[in-house]
Amino acid sequence: MINVASPVIGKKERQLIKEVLDSRILASGEYVLQFEQSFARYSGVDFGIASANGTAALHTALLMCGVKQGDKVATTSFSFIATSNSILFCGAKPVFVDIDPKTFNIDPAELEKVLKKKKNIKAVLIVHLYGLSCDMDAILKLKKKYKFKLIEDSCQAHGAEFNNKKVGSFGDATAFSFYATKNMMTGEGGIILTNDAKADIYGRQLINHGREGHSTHTVLGYNYRLTNLAAAIGIAQLEQLESWIKKRTTYAENYNEAFKDLDFLQTPYIPKNCRHVFHQYTVRIPALEREKFIKYLADNGVGSGIYYDTVLYKQPLYKQLGYKSGLCVEAEKAACEVLSLPVHPSLSKTDTDKIIKVIKGYKNEYTNCRNRSRIFGTAPRKNFGTAQ
Ligand SMILES: *Cc1c(COP(=O)(O)O)cnc(C)c1O
């Protein structure tokens, strides 16, 4: 079976891990500092604070932006649960915004509607989903007009760019994840980036029990530190990141070309001013067809994944908090139609050729079916967006 995700682990990772073990400094240490600086520099941001995972990074980033009990934070309705949970950790209330059906990212026009209607939005937490930057021109315009704090959830978008600028360099604070299946990993791990020196100092306190100096604790902090062992892996991984992104992009471009005429499948849209890093290669399949297609892929040795099969506010936890279905129409449709195919750098050309062949083989089955409307069901073509 060709898996939908698989980390690459090279010689350098093993060598640096051995160095850390030999040094006997396993918790915070020199490798953490080096990793923070390298990753911040790579992203074009002044400061980096390594953290235990991406979720801790999100929580810390929100606190660094002053989000507190009772505040409202606008965010996308279509992401991993950690995005909106981090808002709840602060005692704040997520205000869910619909997505642009072409990019799967927060729709700036919908965001403005929310900002107009609810005057007291303290912060906006955007997500660069699947490795594609949000529309930063539109979002920064809104930031100027409505004066909110901007936090970027860049957990899927290491190295992604908007107008030749890396994600993570736009917001007041940004969170990245180095979970095992992300574009680069440290097993578990994360980092918060900011250009604000004061926020950096506060963030460092937050991830380290609120410590100031040696043994004084002035704020309520957490143990969100990254280990030296994890940072060593991160240093080695960062050196490979660009070559892996190139591989992902090549595979994605090959898929786009191979699938462009398949009428049961909509390939990802890539805006001209964006560098998509393809954390996921996500297509749309008509809702009524998806289960059958997944089974067909699996029967032919191709793994796939649904990210995500429900919008955030329809998760049981959020239903208990009083959120109702039907709030964000495009996000709910996307949840029924998305499917991610293997695009990671451990794949060989033989693997991706096989994936293309298998998927093109499905077209025949589909074309032979006499009743198309039954297959497409209620998902109208226009929801597939327009391919560029
Ligand atoms: C992975 C991910 C997170 C959480 O990161 P962890 O390191 O798993 O805590 C948050 N948001 C998004 C969009 C993610 O993909």
Coordinates of C-alpha atoms and ligand atoms in Angstrom, one line a residue:
M1 CA 0.0 0.0 0.0
I2 CA 1.3 3.5 -0.9
N3 CA 0.7 5.5 2.3
V4 CA -0.7 9.0 2.3
A5 CA 2.1 10.2 4.6
S6 CA 5.6 8.9 5.5
P7 CA 8.5 10.9 7.2
V8 CA 11.9 10.9 5.6
I9 CA 14.7 10.2 8.1
G10 CA 18.3 10.5 6.9
K11 CA 21.9 10.1 8.2
K12 CA 22.1 13.6 9.6
E13 CA 19.2 13.0 11.9
R14 CA 20.8 9.9 13.3
Q15 CA 24.2 11.6 13.6
L16 CA 22.8 14.7 15.5
I17 CA 20.7 12.5 17.8
K18 CA 23.8 10.6 18.7
E19 CA 25.6 13.9 19.4
V20 CA 22.8 15.0 21.8
L21 CA 22.7 11.6 23.6
D22 CA 26.5 11.8 24.0
S23 CA 26.3 15.3 25.3
R24 CA 23.8 14.1 28.0
I25 CA 21.9 17.4 27.6
L26 CA 18.5 16.0 26.6
A27 CA 16.0 18.8 27.6
S28 CA 16.5 22.4 26.5
G29 CA 20.0 23.2 25.2
E30 CA 22.1 24.5 22.4
Y31 CA 20.4 22.5 19.6
V32 CA 17.1 24.1 20.6
L33 CA 18.6 27.6 20.3
Q34 CA 20.2 26.8 17.0
F35 CA 17.0 25.3 15.6
E36 CA 15.0 28.3 16.7
Q37 CA 17.4 30.7 14.9
S38 CA 17.6 28.6 11.8
F39 CA 13.9 28.2 11.4
A40 CA 13.1 31.9 12.1
R41 CA 15.8 33.0 9.6
Y42 CA 14.4 30.6 7.0
S43 CA 10.9 32.1 7.4
G44 CA 12.2 35.6 7.4
V45 CA 11.1 36.4 10.9
D46 CA 13.3 37.8 13.8
F47 CA 12.4 35.5 16.7
G48 CA 11.6 31.9 17.1
I49 CA 10.5 30.0 20.3
A50 CA 10.5 26.2 19.9
S51 CA 7.7 24.4 21.7
A52 CA 6.5 20.9 22.5
N53 CA 4.0 20.7 19.6
G54 CA 2.0 22.9 17.2
T55 CA -1.0 23.0 19.5
A56 CA 1.2 24.5 22.3
A57 CA 2.6 26.9 19.8
L58 CA -0.9 28.1 18.8
H59 CA -1.9 28.5 22.5
T60 CA 1.2 30.5 23.2
A61 CA 0.9 32.6 20.1
L62 CA -2.7 33.6 21.1
L63 CA -1.6 34.5 24.6
M64 CA 1.3 36.5 23.3
C65 CA -1.3 38.5 21.3
G66 CA -3.2 39.2 24.5
V67 CA -6.1 36.9 23.9
K68 CA -7.9 36.3 27.2
Q69 CA -11.1 35.1 28.9
G70 CA -14.2 36.3 27.1
D71 CA -12.5 37.6 24.0
K72 CA -13.8 36.7 20.5
V73 CA -11.4 35.2 18.0
A74 CA -12.5 34.8 14.3
T75 CA -11.1 31.7 12.6
T76 CA -11.7 29.3 9.7
S77 CA -14.4 26.6 10.0
F78 CA -12.3 24.1 8.1
S79 CA -9.2 23.0 9.8
F80 CA -7.7 20.5 12.3
I81 CA -9.4 20.7 15.8
A82 CA -6.2 22.2 17.4
T83 CA -6.8 25.5 15.6
S84 CA -10.1 26.3 17.4
N85 CA -9.3 24.4 20.6
S86 CA -6.3 26.7 21.1
I87 CA -8.8 29.6 21.3
L88 CA -10.9 27.7 23.9
F89 CA -7.6 27.1 25.9
C90 CA -7.5 31.0 26.4
G91 CA -11.1 31.1 27.6
A92 CA -12.0 32.9 24.4
K93 CA -14.8 32.2 21.9
P94 CA -14.1 31.0 18.4
V95 CA -16.2 32.8 15.7
F96 CA -16.3 30.6 12.7
V97 CA -15.9 32.0 9.2
D98 CA -16.7 30.2 5.9
I99 CA -14.0 29.3 3.4
D100 CA -13.3 30.2 -0.3
P101 CA -14.2 27.0 -2.1
K102 CA -11.3 27.3 -4.5
T103 CA -8.5 27.6 -1.9
F104 CA -10.2 25.9 1.1
N105 CA -8.8 28.9 3.2
I106 CA -10.7 31.5 5.1
D107 CA -12.7 33.7 2.7
P108 CA -11.7 37.4 3.3
A109 CA -15.1 38.6 2.2
E110 CA -16.8 36.4 4.8
L111 CA -14.3 37.5 7.4
E112 CA -15.2 41.1 6.7
K113 CA -18.9 40.3 7.2
V114 CA -18.1 38.9 10.6
L115 CA -15.9 41.9 11.5
K116 CA -18.6 44.3 10.5
K117 CA -21.3 42.5 12.4
K118 CA -19.4 41.8 15.6
K119 CA -17.5 44.9 16.6
N120 CA -15.4 43.3 19.3
I121 CA -13.2 40.7 17.5
K122 CA -9.9 40.7 19.3
A123 CA -7.9 38.5 17.0
V124 CA -8.1 36.6 13.8
L125 CA -6.5 33.1 13.6
I126 CA -6.0 32.1 9.9
V127 CA -4.9 28.7 8.7
H128 CA -2.8 28.2 5.5
L129 CA -4.4 24.9 4.8
Y130 CA -2.8 22.0 2.9
G131 CA 0.3 24.2 2.4
L132 CA -1.4 27.1 0.5
S133 CA -1.1 30.6 1.8
C134 CA -4.3 32.6 2.6
D135 CA -5.0 35.7 0.6
M136 CA -2.7 37.9 2.6
D137 CA -3.3 41.1 0.6
A138 CA -7.0 41.0 1.5
I139 CA -6.4 39.9 5.1
L140 CA -3.7 42.6 5.8
K141 CA -6.1 45.2 4.4
L142 CA -8.8 44.0 6.9
K143 CA -6.2 44.1 9.7
K144 CA -5.5 47.8 8.9
K145 CA -9.2 48.6 8.8
Y146 CA -10.5 46.7 11.8
K147 CA -7.3 46.6 13.9
F148 CA -7.3 43.0 15.2
K149 CA -4.3 40.9 16.2
L150 CA -3.4 38.4 13.4
I151 CA -2.2 34.9 14.2
E152 CA -1.1 32.5 11.5
D153 CA -1.6 28.8 11.9
S154 CA 1.2 27.7 9.6
C155 CA 1.3 24.1 10.9
Q156 CA 0.8 22.8 7.3
A157 CA 2.8 25.4 5.4
H158 CA 6.5 25.5 6.2
G159 CA 8.1 27.4 3.3
A160 CA 4.9 28.4 1.6
E161 CA 4.9 31.9 0.2
F162 CA 2.5 34.8 -0.8
N163 CA 4.0 37.4 -3.1
N164 CA 7.5 35.9 -2.5
K165 CA 7.2 36.3 1.3
K166 CA 7.1 33.3 3.5
V167 CA 4.0 32.5 5.6
G168 CA 4.7 33.2 9.3
S169 CA 6.1 36.6 8.5
F170 CA 2.7 38.3 8.1
G171 CA 1.0 38.0 11.5
D172 CA 1.7 39.3 15.0
A173 CA 2.6 35.7 15.9
T174 CA 2.7 32.4 14.0
A175 CA 2.6 28.8 15.0
F176 CA 4.2 25.9 13.1
S177 CA 4.0 22.2 13.9
F178 CA 6.7 19.6 13.5
Y179 CA 4.5 16.6 14.0
A180 CA 5.7 13.4 12.4
T181 CA 3.7 13.8 9.2
K182 CA 4.2 17.5 8.5
N183 CA 6.5 18.7 5.6
M184 CA 9.3 18.7 8.2
M185 CA 9.2 17.0 11.6
T186 CA 10.8 16.5 15.0
G187 CA 8.5 13.6 16.0
E188 CA 6.4 16.0 18.1
G189 CA 7.3 19.7 18.1
G190 CA 6.4 23.2 17.2
I191 CA 7.6 26.8 17.0
I192 CA 6.2 30.3 17.5
L193 CA 7.6 33.1 15.3
T194 CA 7.2 36.8 15.9
N195 CA 9.0 40.1 14.9
D196 CA 8.0 41.7 18.3
A197 CA 10.9 41.6 20.8
K198 CA 8.6 42.0 23.8
A199 CA 6.2 39.3 22.6
D200 CA 9.2 37.0 22.2
I201 CA 10.3 37.6 25.8
Y202 CA 6.7 36.9 27.0
G203 CA 6.4 33.8 24.8
R204 CA 9.6 32.4 26.3
Q205 CA 8.2 32.9 29.7
L206 CA 4.9 31.2 28.8
I207 CA 6.5 28.0 27.5
N208 CA 8.7 27.8 30.6
H209 CA 6.4 28.0 33.6
G210 CA 6.2 31.8 33.5
R211 CA 9.8 31.9 34.6
E212 CA 11.6 35.3 34.7
G213 CA 15.3 34.9 35.5
H214 CA 16.3 31.8 37.4
S215 CA 13.5 31.1 39.9
T216 CA 11.0 33.9 39.8
H217 CA 7.5 33.2 38.3
T218 CA 5.6 36.3 37.3
V219 CA 2.9 34.9 35.0
L220 CA 1.0 31.7 34.7
G221 CA 3.1 29.7 32.3
Y222 CA 3.3 26.1 31.0
N223 CA 5.8 23.4 30.3
Y224 CA 5.7 23.7 26.5
R225 CA 9.5 23.3 25.9
L226 CA 11.0 21.4 23.0
T227 CA 13.7 18.9 23.8
N228 CA 17.3 19.0 22.5
L229 CA 16.7 15.6 21.0
A230 CA 13.7 16.8 18.9
A231 CA 15.6 20.0 17.9
A232 CA 18.5 18.0 16.6
I233 CA 16.1 16.2 14.3
G234 CA 14.6 19.5 13.3
I235 CA 18.0 21.0 12.3
A236 CA 18.7 18.1 10.0
Q237 CA 15.2 18.2 8.6
L238 CA 15.3 21.9 7.8
E239 CA 18.4 21.4 5.6
Q240 CA 16.2 19.0 3.5
L241 CA 13.0 21.1 3.5
E242 CA 13.5 22.9 0.2
S243 CA 14.4 19.7 -1.7
W244 CA 11.3 18.0 -0.3
I245 CA 9.1 20.9 -1.3
K246 CA 10.5 20.7 -4.8
K247 CA 9.7 17.0 -4.9
R248 CA 6.1 17.6 -3.6
T249 CA 5.6 20.3 -6.1
T250 CA 6.8 18.2 -9.0
Y251 CA 4.5 15.4 -8.0
A252 CA 1.6 17.8 -7.6
E253 CA 2.2 19.3 -11.0
N254 CA 2.3 15.9 -12.6
Y255 CA -1.0 15.0 -11.0
N256 CA -2.6 18.3 -12.1
E257 CA -1.6 17.6 -15.7
A258 CA -2.6 13.9 -15.6
F259 CA -6.0 14.6 -14.0
K260 CA -7.0 17.8 -15.7
D261 CA -9.5 16.1 -18.0
L262 CA -11.1 13.8 -15.4
D263 CA -14.6 15.1 -14.9
F264 CA -15.2 13.2 -11.6
L265 CA -12.2 14.9 -9.9
Q266 CA -11.3 18.6 -9.4
T267 CA -7.5 19.3 -9.0
P268 CA -6.1 21.8 -6.5
Y269 CA -6.2 25.5 -7.4
I270 CA -2.9 27.4 -7.2
P271 CA -3.2 31.2 -7.2
K272 CA -0.5 32.9 -9.3
N273 CA 1.1 34.8 -6.4
C274 CA 1.4 31.8 -4.1
R275 CA 4.0 29.1 -3.6
H276 CA 2.0 26.1 -2.6
V277 CA 4.1 23.5 -0.6
F278 CA 1.6 20.7 -0.9
H279 CA 1.5 19.4 2.6
Q280 CA -1.6 17.7 1.1
Y281 CA -2.6 17.2 -2.5
T282 CA -6.3 17.6 -2.1
V283 CA -8.9 17.0 -4.8
R284 CA -12.6 17.2 -4.8
I285 CA -14.7 14.2 -5.6
P286 CA -18.6 14.4 -5.8
A287 CA -19.9 13.7 -2.3
L288 CA -21.8 10.6 -3.3
E289 CA -18.8 9.1 -5.1
R290 CA -16.1 9.6 -2.4
E291 CA -16.5 6.4 -0.4
K292 CA -16.6 4.3 -3.5
F293 CA -13.5 6.0 -4.9
I294 CA -11.5 5.6 -1.6
K295 CA -12.3 1.9 -1.7
Y296 CA -11.3 1.6 -5.3
L297 CA -8.0 3.3 -4.5
A298 CA -7.4 1.0 -1.5
D299 CA -8.2 -2.1 -3.5
N300 CA -5.5 -1.0 -5.9
G301 CA -2.9 -0.3 -3.3
V302 CA -3.3 3.5 -3.0
G303 CA -3.8 5.1 0.4
S304 CA -5.7 8.4 0.7
G305 CA -7.1 10.6 3.6
I306 CA -9.9 12.9 4.3
Y307 CA -8.9 16.2 5.9
Y308 CA -11.4 17.0 7.2
D309 CA -14.7 15.1 7.1
T310 CA -16.5 17.6 9.2
V311 CA -16.3 21.4 9.9
L312 CA -15.0 22.3 13.3
Y313 CA -18.3 23.6 14.8
K314 CA -20.0 20.3 14.0
Q315 CA -17.6 18.3 16.2
P316 CA -19.5 17.0 19.3
L317 CA -17.5 19.3 21.6
Y318 CA -18.5 22.4 19.7
K319 CA -22.2 21.2 19.5
Q320 CA -22.1 21.0 23.3
L321 CA -20.9 24.6 23.3
G322 CA -24.0 25.7 21.3
Y323 CA -22.7 25.9 17.7
K324 CA -25.3 25.0 15.1
S325 CA -25.0 23.2 11.7
G326 CA -25.4 25.2 8.5
L327 CA -23.3 28.1 9.6
C328 CA -20.7 27.9 6.8
V329 CA -22.1 26.4 3.6
E330 CA -18.9 26.1 1.6
A331 CA -16.9 24.5 4.4
E332 CA -19.7 22.0 4.9
K333 CA -19.6 21.1 1.2
A334 CA -15.8 20.8 1.2
A335 CA -16.0 18.4 4.1
C336 CA -18.1 16.1 2.0
E337 CA -15.9 16.3 -1.1
V338 CA -12.2 16.6 -0.2
L339 CA -9.8 13.7 -0.6
S340 CA -6.0 13.9 -0.2
L341 CA -3.7 11.7 -2.3
P342 CA -0.1 10.7 -1.5
V343 CA 2.4 13.5 -2.5
H344 CA 5.1 13.1 0.1
P345 CA 8.9 13.0 -0.8
S346 CA 9.3 9.3 0.1
L347 CA 7.3 8.4 -3.0
S348 CA 9.3 7.3 -6.0
K349 CA 8.4 8.2 -9.6
T350 CA 7.2 4.6 -10.0
D351 CA 4.7 5.2 -7.1
T352 CA 3.3 8.4 -8.5
D353 CA 3.1 6.8 -12.0
K354 CA 1.1 4.0 -10.4
I355 CA -1.2 6.4 -8.6
I356 CA -1.9 8.3 -11.9
K357 CA -2.6 5.0 -13.7
V358 CA -5.0 3.7 -11.0
I359 CA -6.9 7.0 -10.9
K360 CA -7.2 7.3 -14.7
G361 CA -8.5 3.7 -14.6
Y362 CA -11.4 4.8 -12.5
K363 CA -12.5 7.2 -15.2
N364 CA -13.4 4.3 -17.3
E365 CA -15.7 2.8 -14.7
Y366 CA -17.2 6.2 -14.2
T367 CA -17.6 6.9 -17.9
N368 CA -19.2 3.5 -18.4
C369 CA -21.9 4.3 -15.8
R370 CA -25.1 5.1 -17.5
N371 CA -26.6 7.4 -15.0
R372 CA -24.2 10.3 -14.3
S373 CA -26.6 12.3 -12.2
R374 CA -26.8 9.4 -9.7
I375 CA -23.1 9.5 -9.3
F376 CA -22.7 13.2 -9.0
G377 CA -25.8 13.3 -6.8
T378 CA -26.5 16.7 -5.3
A379 CA -23.0 18.1 -5.6
P380 CA -23.3 20.7 -8.4
R381 CA -20.3 21.2 -10.7
K382 CA -19.9 24.8 -9.8
N383 CA -18.8 23.9 -6.3
F384 CA -15.7 22.3 -7.8
G385 CA -14.3 25.8 -8.4
T386 CA -12.6 26.8 -11.6
A387 CA -9.3 25.2 -12.4
Q388 CA -6.6 27.6 -13.3
Ligands
LIG1 C1 -0.9 19.7 12.9 C2 -1.8 20.8 13.0 C3 -1.9 21.5 14.3 C4 -1.4 20.9 15.5 O1 -0.1 20.6 15.6 P1 0.4 19.5 16.6 O2 1.9 19.6 16.5 O3 -0.1 18.2 16.2 O4 0.0 19.9 18.0 C5 -2.6 22.7 14.3 N1 -3.2 23.2 13.2 C6 -3.1 22.6 12.0 C7 -3.8 23.2 10.8 C8 -2.4 21.4 11.9 O5 -2.3 20.8 10.7

